[in-house]
């Protein structure tokens, strides 16, 4: 498919063009539909209770802004056929989502809760009330569970989708971490709703952070949908809420300002930009350091890790690097899990995150350095010599377990 715009020609894959048309058609159909009648009498009492709890935990909590946002969110999401919730980390998206799901459960409405990653789905499930009928799952799991596998990856055209006997109808579709969802996946979900329950779906709710990195796959539908809503003031007011009130106890405004700076939202914030370029301690939770080569990078990582071990491990000076590292993660110094209870672990005390895979600053290079420095005596494993890992290694899955 070829489209001309501003004197240029743009070439579309047919499946990409069809996916855009599906999303456009479905979203506009939701806008044209009548609002749902919903009981919102419970909202005031719920918001007051929630605001009181947060005010007791958070210094300088903005209760007035929180109540206004939550009222707009709850009333809008219950009454509209299509609704978007966006906000930065710590602004209460997941908290609001759980409250909504609990209410839908109480009035007997079913909900299909989807997320692009297993970690996001597990996080939602961990906070769910006992006995609820909904369970968050990955989008791909839902697709294959519903018998829609042939339509992912372009193997079958979405426009030719047929009804599947495995598809289970639902009253509400809720997608969390929507900024990570690509165009083909969203189009497949909406096309499945068109084919299987065009007139029976109550609500579609998209939740995420529009300022996060775009999906790895084709398109950035959440960002584009929010931009579309923002083009019309009435449409934006009815179908979109931007959460701006902090709901976390640990909160560093400078970190969020820096994130907005790189997202292009604070492009005139020259003072912060200059401080980031200069490096050093920017705030309590943000320290910027630069390096010229692999040796300098490894020295910085080692100094940071050594400082962390000294602060966290009481008997650090009497332990080797490997034993101190194990104890920092909540293990015994020999790498075994205390009382075989994984809940006592503290695996997130130290995390090295990188946008790269190769090179000394990539995941491979940093992992090799950490192994040589803090796991040297444990590898290669004496029992499992043919594996890449040794006992008590900390690993991260790069594919969903389910």
CSV table of C-alpha atoms in Angstrom, one decimal:
chain,number,residue,atom,x,y,z
A,1,UNK,CA,0.0,0.0,0.0
A,2,UNK,CA,1.4,3.4,-1.0
A,3,UNK,CA,0.2,6.7,0.5
A,4,UNK,CA,1.2,10.2,-0.5
A,5,UNK,CA,1.5,13.0,2.1
A,6,UNK,CA,3.3,16.3,1.9
A,7,UNK,CA,4.8,15.5,-1.4
A,8,UNK,CA,6.3,12.2,-0.2
A,9,UNK,CA,5.3,8.6,-0.8
A,10,UNK,CA,5.0,6.2,2.2
A,11,UNK,CA,5.0,2.5,1.7
A,12,UNK,CA,2.9,0.3,4.0
A,13,UNK,CA,3.0,-3.4,4.5
A,14,UNK,CA,-0.6,-4.5,3.8
A,15,UNK,CA,-0.9,-6.1,7.3
A,16,UNK,CA,0.3,-2.9,8.9
A,17,UNK,CA,-2.2,-0.8,7.0
A,18,UNK,CA,-5.0,-3.2,7.9
A,19,UNK,CA,-4.0,-3.1,11.6
A,20,UNK,CA,-4.2,0.7,11.6
A,21,UNK,CA,-7.6,0.5,10.0
A,22,UNK,CA,-8.9,-2.0,12.6
A,23,UNK,CA,-7.7,0.2,15.5
A,24,UNK,CA,-9.1,3.4,13.9
A,25,UNK,CA,-12.4,1.7,13.1
A,26,UNK,CA,-12.9,0.1,16.5
A,27,UNK,CA,-11.8,3.2,18.6
A,28,UNK,CA,-14.1,5.5,16.7
A,29,UNK,CA,-17.0,3.1,17.0
A,30,UNK,CA,-16.6,3.1,20.7
A,31,UNK,CA,-16.7,6.9,20.7
A,32,UNK,CA,-19.9,6.9,18.7
A,33,UNK,CA,-21.6,4.4,21.1
A,34,UNK,CA,-23.8,5.6,23.9
A,35,UNK,CA,-22.2,5.9,27.4
A,36,UNK,CA,-23.0,3.1,29.9
A,37,UNK,CA,-25.2,3.6,32.8
A,38,UNK,CA,-23.1,3.0,35.9
A,39,UNK,CA,-23.5,3.3,39.6
A,40,UNK,CA,-20.9,5.8,40.8
A,41,UNK,CA,-22.4,6.5,44.3
A,42,UNK,CA,-19.6,4.4,45.9
A,43,UNK,CA,-16.8,6.5,44.4
A,44,UNK,CA,-16.8,9.3,46.9
A,45,UNK,CA,-16.5,7.1,50.0
A,46,UNK,CA,-13.8,5.0,48.3
A,47,UNK,CA,-11.7,8.1,47.3
A,48,UNK,CA,-12.0,9.7,50.8
A,49,UNK,CA,-10.7,6.5,52.4
A,50,UNK,CA,-7.9,6.1,49.9
A,51,UNK,CA,-6.8,9.7,50.3
A,52,UNK,CA,-6.7,9.4,54.1
A,53,UNK,CA,-4.5,6.4,53.9
A,54,UNK,CA,-2.1,8.0,51.5
A,55,UNK,CA,-2.0,11.3,53.5
A,56,UNK,CA,-0.9,9.4,56.6
A,57,UNK,CA,2.0,7.8,54.7
A,58,UNK,CA,3.3,10.6,52.3
A,59,UNK,CA,4.6,14.0,53.4
A,60,UNK,CA,2.9,16.9,51.6
A,61,UNK,CA,0.4,14.6,49.9
A,62,UNK,CA,-1.8,16.6,47.5
A,63,UNK,CA,-5.2,15.2,48.6
A,64,UNK,CA,-7.2,17.7,46.6
A,65,UNK,CA,-5.6,16.9,43.3
A,66,UNK,CA,-5.7,13.1,44.1
A,67,UNK,CA,-9.5,13.2,44.8
A,68,UNK,CA,-10.2,15.2,41.6
A,69,UNK,CA,-8.1,12.8,39.5
A,70,UNK,CA,-9.6,9.7,41.0
A,71,UNK,CA,-13.1,10.9,40.6
A,72,UNK,CA,-12.6,11.7,37.0
A,73,UNK,CA,-10.9,8.3,36.5
A,74,UNK,CA,-13.4,6.1,38.2
A,75,UNK,CA,-16.5,7.9,36.8
A,76,UNK,CA,-15.0,8.1,33.3
A,77,UNK,CA,-13.8,4.5,33.1
A,78,UNK,CA,-17.1,3.1,34.3
A,79,UNK,CA,-19.3,5.2,32.0
A,80,UNK,CA,-17.2,5.2,28.8
A,81,UNK,CA,-16.9,2.3,26.3
A,82,UNK,CA,-13.2,3.2,25.7
A,83,UNK,CA,-10.9,4.9,28.2
A,84,UNK,CA,-7.2,5.6,28.6
A,85,UNK,CA,-5.3,6.0,31.8
A,86,UNK,CA,-1.7,7.4,31.6
A,87,UNK,CA,0.7,8.5,34.2
A,88,UNK,CA,4.3,8.2,35.4
A,89,UNK,CA,5.6,5.6,37.8
A,90,UNK,CA,4.3,6.1,41.3
A,91,UNK,CA,1.2,8.0,40.4
A,92,UNK,CA,-1.2,5.2,41.3
A,93,UNK,CA,-2.1,3.5,38.0
A,94,UNK,CA,-1.9,0.0,39.4
A,95,UNK,CA,-3.6,1.0,42.6
A,96,UNK,CA,-6.5,2.5,40.7
A,97,UNK,CA,-6.7,-0.6,38.4
A,98,UNK,CA,-7.1,-2.9,41.3
A,99,UNK,CA,-9.8,-0.8,42.9
A,100,UNK,CA,-11.7,-0.8,39.6
A,101,UNK,CA,-11.3,-4.6,39.2
A,102,UNK,CA,-12.6,-5.1,42.8
A,103,UNK,CA,-15.7,-3.0,42.0
A,104,UNK,CA,-16.4,-4.9,38.8
A,105,UNK,CA,-16.1,-8.1,40.7
A,106,UNK,CA,-18.5,-6.9,43.3
A,107,UNK,CA,-21.2,-6.1,40.7
A,108,UNK,CA,-20.8,-9.4,38.9
A,109,UNK,CA,-19.0,-8.2,35.8
A,110,UNK,CA,-16.2,-10.3,34.3
A,111,UNK,CA,-12.9,-8.8,33.3
A,112,UNK,CA,-10.1,-10.1,31.1
A,113,UNK,CA,-6.8,-8.5,32.3
A,114,UNK,CA,-3.9,-8.5,29.9
A,115,UNK,CA,-0.3,-7.3,30.0
A,116,UNK,CA,2.5,-7.6,27.5
A,117,UNK,CA,5.0,-9.3,29.9
A,118,UNK,CA,4.8,-12.0,32.5
A,119,UNK,CA,6.3,-9.7,35.1
A,120,UNK,CA,3.5,-7.1,34.7
A,121,UNK,CA,0.8,-9.8,34.9
A,122,UNK,CA,2.4,-11.4,38.0
A,123,UNK,CA,2.6,-8.0,39.7
A,124,UNK,CA,-1.2,-7.4,39.2
A,125,UNK,CA,-2.0,-10.9,40.5
A,126,UNK,CA,0.1,-10.5,43.6
A,127,UNK,CA,-2.1,-7.6,44.8
A,128,UNK,CA,-5.4,-9.2,44.0
A,129,UNK,CA,-7.9,-10.0,46.7
A,130,UNK,CA,-8.5,-13.7,47.6
A,131,UNK,CA,-11.1,-15.5,45.6
A,132,UNK,CA,-11.4,-13.0,42.7
A,133,UNK,CA,-12.5,-14.5,39.3
A,134,UNK,CA,-10.1,-12.4,37.2
A,135,UNK,CA,-6.4,-13.3,36.7
A,136,UNK,CA,-4.0,-11.2,34.7
A,137,UNK,CA,-2.2,-13.0,31.9
A,138,UNK,CA,0.1,-12.1,29.1
A,139,UNK,CA,-1.4,-11.0,25.8
A,140,UNK,CA,0.2,-13.8,23.9
A,141,UNK,CA,-1.1,-16.4,26.4
A,142,UNK,CA,-4.6,-15.0,25.9
A,143,UNK,CA,-4.2,-15.1,22.1
A,144,UNK,CA,-3.2,-18.7,22.0
A,145,UNK,CA,-5.7,-19.7,24.7
A,146,UNK,CA,-8.4,-18.1,22.6
A,147,UNK,CA,-7.5,-20.1,19.5
A,148,UNK,CA,-6.2,-16.9,17.7
A,149,UNK,CA,-2.6,-18.0,17.3
A,150,UNK,CA,-2.7,-18.1,13.5
A,151,UNK,CA,-3.4,-14.3,13.4
A,152,UNK,CA,-0.2,-13.3,15.2
A,153,UNK,CA,2.9,-12.6,13.1
A,154,UNK,CA,1.0,-12.2,9.8
A,155,UNK,CA,0.4,-15.9,9.2
A,156,UNK,CA,-3.3,-15.2,8.6
A,157,UNK,CA,-5.0,-11.9,7.8
A,158,UNK,CA,-6.9,-10.2,10.6
A,159,UNK,CA,-9.5,-9.1,8.1
A,160,UNK,CA,-10.3,-12.8,7.4
A,161,UNK,CA,-10.6,-13.7,11.1
A,162,UNK,CA,-13.2,-16.4,11.8
A,163,UNK,CA,-14.9,-17.2,15.1
A,164,UNK,CA,-13.0,-19.5,17.4
A,165,UNK,CA,-14.6,-22.1,19.6
A,166,UNK,CA,-12.0,-21.5,22.3
A,167,UNK,CA,-12.7,-17.8,22.6
A,168,UNK,CA,-14.4,-16.8,25.9
A,169,UNK,CA,-16.5,-13.7,26.0
A,170,UNK,CA,-15.9,-11.1,28.7
A,171,UNK,CA,-17.6,-7.9,29.9
A,172,UNK,CA,-14.4,-5.9,30.2
A,173,UNK,CA,-11.0,-5.9,28.5
A,174,UNK,CA,-8.2,-4.2,30.5
A,175,UNK,CA,-4.7,-3.9,29.1
A,176,UNK,CA,-1.9,-2.8,31.6
A,177,UNK,CA,1.5,-1.5,30.6
A,178,UNK,CA,-0.1,-0.5,27.3
A,179,UNK,CA,3.0,1.6,26.2
A,180,UNK,CA,4.8,-1.7,25.6
A,181,UNK,CA,2.0,-3.1,23.3
A,182,UNK,CA,2.7,-3.0,19.6
A,183,UNK,CA,0.2,-2.3,16.8
A,184,UNK,CA,-0.2,-5.9,15.6
A,185,UNK,CA,-1.2,-7.2,19.1
A,186,UNK,CA,-3.6,-4.4,19.8
A,187,UNK,CA,-5.2,-4.8,16.4
A,188,UNK,CA,-5.6,-8.5,16.9
A,189,UNK,CA,-7.4,-7.9,20.3
A,190,UNK,CA,-9.8,-5.4,18.8
A,191,UNK,CA,-10.4,-7.5,15.8
A,192,UNK,CA,-11.2,-10.5,18.0
A,193,UNK,CA,-13.8,-8.3,19.8
A,194,UNK,CA,-15.3,-7.3,16.5
A,195,UNK,CA,-15.7,-10.9,15.4
A,196,UNK,CA,-16.7,-12.6,18.7
A,197,UNK,CA,-18.7,-10.0,20.7
A,198,UNK,CA,-19.1,-6.7,18.8
A,199,UNK,CA,-22.2,-5.6,20.8
A,200,UNK,CA,-21.6,-7.3,24.2
A,201,UNK,CA,-18.3,-5.8,25.4
A,202,UNK,CA,-18.9,-3.2,28.1
A,203,UNK,CA,-15.5,-1.4,28.3
A,204,UNK,CA,-12.0,-1.4,26.9
A,205,UNK,CA,-9.5,0.2,29.3
A,206,UNK,CA,-5.9,1.0,28.3
A,207,UNK,CA,-3.4,1.7,31.2
A,208,UNK,CA,0.2,2.8,30.8
A,209,UNK,CA,2.7,5.6,30.6
A,210,UNK,CA,2.8,7.4,27.3
A,211,UNK,CA,6.3,8.7,28.0
A,212,UNK,CA,8.0,5.2,28.2
A,213,UNK,CA,10.0,3.8,25.4
A,214,UNK,CA,7.9,2.6,22.4
A,215,UNK,CA,7.2,-1.1,21.8
A,216,UNK,CA,9.9,-3.3,20.3
A,217,UNK,CA,7.4,-4.3,17.6
A,218,UNK,CA,5.7,-2.2,14.9
A,219,UNK,CA,4.0,1.0,15.9
A,220,UNK,CA,3.2,2.8,19.1
A,221,UNK,CA,-0.6,2.7,19.4
A,222,UNK,CA,-1.0,3.9,23.0
A,223,UNK,CA,1.0,7.1,22.2
A,224,UNK,CA,-0.9,7.6,19.0
A,225,UNK,CA,-4.3,7.0,20.6
A,226,UNK,CA,-3.5,9.5,23.3
A,227,UNK,CA,-2.4,12.1,20.8
A,228,UNK,CA,-5.6,11.5,18.9
A,229,UNK,CA,-7.7,12.1,22.0
A,230,UNK,CA,-5.7,15.2,22.9
A,231,UNK,CA,-6.5,16.8,19.5
A,232,UNK,CA,-10.1,17.4,20.7
A,233,UNK,CA,-10.7,18.9,24.1
A,234,UNK,CA,-14.1,17.3,24.6
A,235,UNK,CA,-12.8,13.9,23.5
A,236,UNK,CA,-9.8,14.2,25.8
A,237,UNK,CA,-11.9,15.2,28.8
A,238,UNK,CA,-14.3,12.3,28.3
A,239,UNK,CA,-11.9,9.4,27.4
A,240,UNK,CA,-8.5,10.2,28.9
A,241,UNK,CA,-7.0,10.9,32.4
A,242,UNK,CA,-3.4,11.9,33.0
A,243,UNK,CA,-2.5,11.1,36.6
A,244,UNK,CA,-0.1,13.6,38.2
A,245,UNK,CA,-0.4,13.1,41.9
A,246,UNK,CA,2.4,11.2,43.6
A,247,UNK,CA,1.2,8.1,45.5
A,248,UNK,CA,4.5,6.7,46.7
A,249,UNK,CA,6.4,7.3,49.9
A,250,UNK,CA,9.8,7.3,48.3
A,251,UNK,CA,9.7,10.0,45.7
A,252,UNK,CA,12.4,12.0,43.9
A,253,UNK,CA,11.0,14.7,41.7
A,254,UNK,CA,14.4,15.2,40.0
A,255,UNK,CA,14.4,11.7,38.7
A,256,UNK,CA,11.0,12.2,37.2
A,257,UNK,CA,12.0,15.6,35.8
A,258,UNK,CA,15.1,13.9,34.1
A,259,UNK,CA,12.8,11.2,32.6
A,260,UNK,CA,10.5,13.9,31.2
A,261,UNK,CA,13.6,15.8,29.9
A,262,UNK,CA,14.7,12.7,27.8
A,263,UNK,CA,11.1,12.1,26.8
A,264,UNK,CA,11.0,15.7,25.3
A,265,UNK,CA,8.5,17.0,27.8
A,266,UNK,CA,10.9,19.4,29.6
A,267,UNK,CA,13.0,20.5,26.7
A,268,UNK,CA,13.6,24.0,28.1
A,269,UNK,CA,14.8,22.7,31.5
A,270,UNK,CA,18.3,23.9,30.9
A,271,UNK,CA,19.5,23.9,34.5
A,272,UNK,CA,18.8,20.2,35.0
A,273,UNK,CA,20.2,19.4,31.6
A,274,UNK,CA,23.5,21.2,32.4
A,275,UNK,CA,23.7,19.3,35.8
A,276,UNK,CA,23.2,16.0,34.0
A,277,UNK,CA,26.0,16.8,31.5
A,278,UNK,CA,28.3,17.8,34.4
A,279,UNK,CA,27.6,14.5,36.2
A,280,UNK,CA,28.0,13.8,39.9
A,281,UNK,CA,25.3,13.7,42.6
A,282,UNK,CA,22.2,15.2,41.1
A,283,UNK,CA,19.7,14.3,43.8
A,284,UNK,CA,19.3,11.7,46.6
A,285,UNK,CA,18.4,9.0,44.1
A,286,UNK,CA,20.2,10.1,41.0
A,287,UNK,CA,24.0,10.0,40.5
A,288,UNK,CA,25.4,10.4,37.0
A,289,UNK,CA,28.9,9.2,36.1
A,290,UNK,CA,30.7,9.0,32.7
A,291,UNK,CA,33.5,6.7,31.6
A,292,UNK,CA,36.0,6.6,28.7
A,293,UNK,CA,36.7,2.8,28.4
A,294,UNK,CA,35.8,-0.6,29.8
A,295,UNK,CA,38.4,-0.4,32.6
A,296,UNK,CA,37.0,2.8,33.9
A,297,UNK,CA,33.4,1.5,33.7
A,298,UNK,CA,34.4,-1.6,35.6
A,299,UNK,CA,36.1,0.5,38.3
A,300,UNK,CA,33.0,2.6,38.7
A,301,UNK,CA,30.8,-0.6,39.0
A,302,UNK,CA,33.2,-2.1,41.5
A,303,UNK,CA,33.3,1.0,43.7
A,304,UNK,CA,29.6,1.2,43.8
A,305,UNK,CA,29.2,-2.5,44.6
A,306,UNK,CA,31.8,-2.3,47.3
A,307,UNK,CA,30.1,0.6,48.9
A,308,UNK,CA,26.8,-1.2,48.8
A,309,UNK,CA,28.3,-4.4,50.3
A,310,UNK,CA,29.9,-2.4,53.1
A,311,UNK,CA,26.5,-0.7,54.0
A,312,UNK,CA,24.3,-3.8,53.7
A,313,UNK,CA,26.5,-6.7,55.0
A,314,UNK,CA,27.3,-6.3,58.7
A,315,UNK,CA,30.4,-8.5,58.7
A,316,UNK,CA,31.7,-7.4,55.3
A,317,UNK,CA,35.3,-7.1,56.3
A,318,UNK,CA,35.5,-10.7,57.4
A,319,UNK,CA,34.0,-12.1,54.2
A,320,UNK,CA,35.3,-12.7,50.7
A,321,UNK,CA,33.7,-10.7,47.8
A,322,UNK,CA,31.6,-13.8,46.8
A,323,UNK,CA,30.3,-14.5,50.3
A,324,UNK,CA,29.5,-10.9,51.0
A,325,UNK,CA,27.7,-10.7,47.6
A,326,UNK,CA,25.6,-13.8,48.5
A,327,UNK,CA,24.6,-12.3,51.9
A,328,UNK,CA,23.7,-9.0,50.2
A,329,UNK,CA,21.1,-10.9,48.1
A,330,UNK,CA,19.6,-12.5,51.2
A,331,UNK,CA,21.4,-15.9,50.7
A,332,UNK,CA,23.6,-17.7,53.2
A,333,UNK,CA,27.2,-16.9,52.5
A,334,UNK,CA,27.6,-20.2,50.7
A,335,UNK,CA,24.8,-19.3,48.3
A,336,UNK,CA,21.9,-21.4,49.7
A,337,UNK,CA,18.5,-20.0,50.3
A,338,UNK,CA,17.8,-19.5,54.0
A,339,UNK,CA,15.3,-22.2,55.2
A,340,UNK,CA,14.5,-22.8,51.5
A,341,UNK,CA,12.2,-19.8,51.7
A,342,UNK,CA,12.6,-17.5,48.7
A,343,UNK,CA,10.5,-14.8,50.3
A,344,UNK,CA,13.5,-13.9,52.4
A,345,UNK,CA,15.6,-13.0,49.4
A,346,UNK,CA,16.6,-9.5,48.4
A,347,UNK,CA,17.5,-10.0,44.8
A,348,UNK,CA,16.7,-6.4,43.8
A,349,UNK,CA,19.3,-4.8,46.2
A,350,UNK,CA,21.7,-4.6,43.2
A,351,UNK,CA,20.7,-4.4,39.6
A,352,UNK,CA,22.7,-3.6,36.5
A,353,UNK,CA,20.5,-2.5,33.7
A,354,UNK,CA,21.8,-1.7,30.2
A,355,UNK,CA,20.1,-0.9,26.8
A,356,UNK,CA,22.8,-2.9,25.1
A,357,UNK,CA,23.7,-6.6,24.7
A,358,UNK,CA,27.2,-6.7,23.3
A,359,UNK,CA,30.3,-4.8,24.3
A,360,UNK,CA,31.8,-4.0,27.8
A,361,UNK,CA,28.8,-1.8,28.6
A,362,UNK,CA,26.3,-4.4,27.4
A,363,UNK,CA,24.6,-7.2,29.4
A,364,UNK,CA,27.2,-9.7,28.2
A,365,UNK,CA,30.2,-7.6,29.2
A,366,UNK,CA,28.8,-6.5,32.6
A,367,UNK,CA,27.7,-10.0,33.4
A,368,UNK,CA,31.2,-11.4,32.7
A,369,UNK,CA,32.7,-8.7,34.9
A,370,UNK,CA,30.4,-9.4,37.8
A,371,UNK,CA,31.0,-13.1,37.5
A,372,UNK,CA,34.8,-12.7,37.5
A,373,UNK,CA,34.7,-10.3,40.4
A,374,UNK,CA,31.9,-11.6,42.7
A,375,UNK,CA,31.3,-15.2,41.5
A,376,UNK,CA,34.8,-16.3,40.5
A,377,UNK,CA,35.0,-19.3,43.0
A,378,UNK,CA,31.5,-20.6,42.1
A,379,UNK,CA,32.1,-21.1,38.4
A,380,UNK,CA,32.3,-23.4,36.6
A,381,UNK,CA,29.9,-25.3,38.7
A,382,UNK,CA,31.4,-28.5,40.0
A,383,UNK,CA,28.2,-30.5,39.5
A,384,UNK,CA,26.7,-28.9,36.4
A,385,UNK,CA,29.9,-28.4,34.4
A,386,UNK,CA,28.1,-28.2,31.0
A,387,UNK,CA,25.9,-25.3,31.9
A,388,UNK,CA,26.5,-21.6,31.6
A,389,UNK,CA,25.4,-21.0,35.2
A,390,UNK,CA,26.6,-22.0,38.7
A,391,UNK,CA,24.9,-22.5,42.0
A,392,UNK,CA,23.2,-19.3,43.4
A,393,UNK,CA,23.7,-17.3,40.2
A,394,UNK,CA,21.1,-14.5,39.8
A,395,UNK,CA,19.4,-14.8,36.4
A,396,UNK,CA,16.7,-13.0,34.5
A,397,UNK,CA,14.4,-14.8,32.0
A,398,UNK,CA,14.3,-13.3,28.6
A,399,UNK,CA,11.2,-15.3,27.6
A,400,UNK,CA,8.0,-15.8,29.6
A,401,UNK,CA,7.8,-19.0,31.6
A,402,UNK,CA,4.1,-19.4,30.7
